[in-house]
């Protein structure tokens, strides 16, 4: 780790809070091809499939006509 205006220090572990990291240097021996993920855009679902996947039920907002109560009062 290198702190401004000081000599570099080697640390095994380090914990930093906030957005204090400017950049970090990775070792050349690190296999980046196997560690990095592919950030290609994922294919979108077709509209027909997307509509079928949605759940149906009560929780669709508060507007609309009120439902009649049953004998139990629920």
PDB file of C-alpha atoms in Angstrom:
ATOM      1  CA  UNK A   1       0.000   0.000   0.000  1.00  0.00           C
ATOM      2  CA  UNK A   2       1.262   3.462  -0.833  1.00  0.00           C
ATOM      3  CA  UNK A   3       0.069   6.436   1.171  1.00  0.00           C
ATOM      4  CA  UNK A   4       0.676   9.938  -0.134  1.00  0.00           C
ATOM      5  CA  UNK A   5       4.062  11.384   0.962  1.00  0.00           C
ATOM      6  CA  UNK A   6       5.154   8.118   2.637  1.00  0.00           C
ATOM      7  CA  UNK A   7       7.100   5.018   1.700  1.00  0.00           C
ATOM      8  CA  UNK A   8       5.202   1.921   0.400  1.00  0.00           C
ATOM      9  CA  UNK A   9       4.096  -0.668   2.971  1.00  0.00           C
ATOM     10  CA  UNK A  10       3.345  -4.364   2.331  1.00  0.00           C
ATOM     11  CA  UNK A  11       0.173  -5.624   4.001  1.00  0.00           C
ATOM     12  CA  UNK A  12      -1.463  -9.041   3.996  1.00  0.00           C
ATOM     13  CA  UNK A  13      -4.983  -7.722   4.605  1.00  0.00           C
ATOM     14  CA  UNK A  14      -6.521  -4.269   4.586  1.00  0.00           C
ATOM     15  CA  UNK A  15      -9.995  -2.883   5.291  1.00  0.00           C
ATOM     16  CA  UNK A  16     -11.044   0.464   3.795  1.00  0.00           C
ATOM     17  CA  UNK A  17     -14.371   2.278   4.209  1.00  0.00           C
ATOM     18  CA  UNK A  18     -15.800   4.670   1.671  1.00  0.00           C
ATOM     19  CA  UNK A  19     -14.532   5.585  -1.781  1.00  0.00           C
ATOM     20  CA  UNK A  20     -10.873   6.037  -0.896  1.00  0.00           C
ATOM     21  CA  UNK A  21      -9.334   3.662  -3.454  1.00  0.00           C
ATOM     22  CA  UNK A  22      -8.003   5.444  -6.558  1.00  0.00           C
ATOM     23  CA  UNK A  23      -6.520   2.418  -8.349  1.00  0.00           C
ATOM     24  CA  UNK A  24      -4.836  -0.878  -7.587  1.00  0.00           C
ATOM     25  CA  UNK A  25      -2.207  -2.881  -9.434  1.00  0.00           C
ATOM     26  CA  UNK A  26      -2.792  -6.579 -10.032  1.00  0.00           C
ATOM     27  CA  UNK A  27       0.132  -9.003 -10.202  1.00  0.00           C
ATOM     28  CA  UNK A  28       1.123 -10.351 -13.627  1.00  0.00           C
ATOM     29  CA  UNK A  29       0.766 -13.941 -12.407  1.00  0.00           C
ATOM     30  CA  UNK A  30      -3.000 -13.532 -11.872  1.00  0.00           C
ATOM     31  CA  UNK A  31      -5.050 -15.532 -14.458  1.00  0.00           C
ATOM     32  CA  UNK A  32      -7.435 -12.762 -15.535  1.00  0.00           C
ATOM     33  CA  UNK A  33      -9.014 -14.808 -18.349  1.00  0.00           C
ATOM     34  CA  UNK A  34     -10.504 -17.244 -15.857  1.00  0.00           C
ATOM     35  CA  UNK A  35     -11.385 -14.683 -13.164  1.00  0.00           C
ATOM     36  CA  UNK A  36     -13.123 -11.969 -15.192  1.00  0.00           C
ATOM     37  CA  UNK A  37     -16.752 -12.399 -16.213  1.00  0.00           C
ATOM     38  CA  UNK A  38     -18.269 -11.694 -19.615  1.00  0.00           C
ATOM     39  CA  UNK A  39     -20.195  -8.420 -19.626  1.00  0.00           C
ATOM     40  CA  UNK A  40     -21.942  -8.980 -22.962  1.00  0.00           C
ATOM     41  CA  UNK A  41     -25.603  -7.937 -22.991  1.00  0.00           C
ATOM     42  CA  UNK A  42     -28.003 -10.736 -22.148  1.00  0.00           C
ATOM     43  CA  UNK A  43     -30.720 -11.598 -24.669  1.00  0.00           C
ATOM     44  CA  UNK A  44     -34.114 -10.199 -23.684  1.00  0.00           C
ATOM     45  CA  UNK A  45     -37.156 -12.417 -23.246  1.00  0.00           C
ATOM     46  CA  UNK A  46     -39.885 -12.391 -25.841  1.00  0.00           C
ATOM     47  CA  UNK A  47     -43.015 -10.512 -24.816  1.00  0.00           C
ATOM     48  CA  UNK A  48     -45.136 -13.660 -24.845  1.00  0.00           C
ATOM     49  CA  UNK A  49     -42.756 -15.446 -22.450  1.00  0.00           C
ATOM     50  CA  UNK A  50     -42.482 -12.396 -20.202  1.00  0.00           C
ATOM     51  CA  UNK A  51     -46.249 -12.158 -19.783  1.00  0.00           C
ATOM     52  CA  UNK A  52     -46.577 -15.827 -18.902  1.00  0.00           C
ATOM     53  CA  UNK A  53     -43.878 -15.610 -16.225  1.00  0.00           C
ATOM     54  CA  UNK A  54     -45.645 -12.922 -14.180  1.00  0.00           C
ATOM     55  CA  UNK A  55     -47.631 -13.897 -11.165  1.00  0.00           C
ATOM     56  CA  UNK A  56     -51.284 -13.056 -10.906  1.00  0.00           C
ATOM     57  CA  UNK A  57     -52.917 -12.276  -7.659  1.00  0.00           C
ATOM     58  CA  UNK A  58     -54.199  -9.531  -5.445  1.00  0.00           C
ATOM     59  CA  UNK A  59     -51.394  -7.008  -4.747  1.00  0.00           C
ATOM     60  CA  UNK A  60     -51.957  -4.842  -7.826  1.00  0.00           C
ATOM     61  CA  UNK A  61     -52.495  -1.419  -6.284  1.00  0.00           C
ATOM     62  CA  UNK A  62     -55.205   0.187  -4.188  1.00  0.00           C
ATOM     63  CA  UNK A  63     -57.574   1.603  -6.811  1.00  0.00           C
ATOM     64  CA  UNK A  64     -60.638   0.015  -8.294  1.00  0.00           C
ATOM     65  CA  UNK A  65     -63.908  -1.293  -6.892  1.00  0.00           C
ATOM     66  CA  UNK A  66     -63.907  -2.699  -3.371  1.00  0.00           C
ATOM     67  CA  UNK A  67     -64.430  -6.397  -2.877  1.00  0.00           C
ATOM     68  CA  UNK A  68     -67.361  -7.602  -0.800  1.00  0.00           C
ATOM     69  CA  UNK A  69     -66.494  -9.043   2.602  1.00  0.00           C
ATOM     70  CA  UNK A  70     -67.211 -12.655   3.334  1.00  0.00           C
ATOM     71  CA  UNK A  71     -69.141 -13.934   6.343  1.00  0.00           C
ATOM     72  CA  UNK A  72     -65.907 -14.172   8.386  1.00  0.00           C
ATOM     73  CA  UNK A  73     -65.141 -10.466   7.931  1.00  0.00           C
ATOM     74  CA  UNK A  74     -61.878 -10.838   6.006  1.00  0.00           C
TER      75      UNK A  74
END
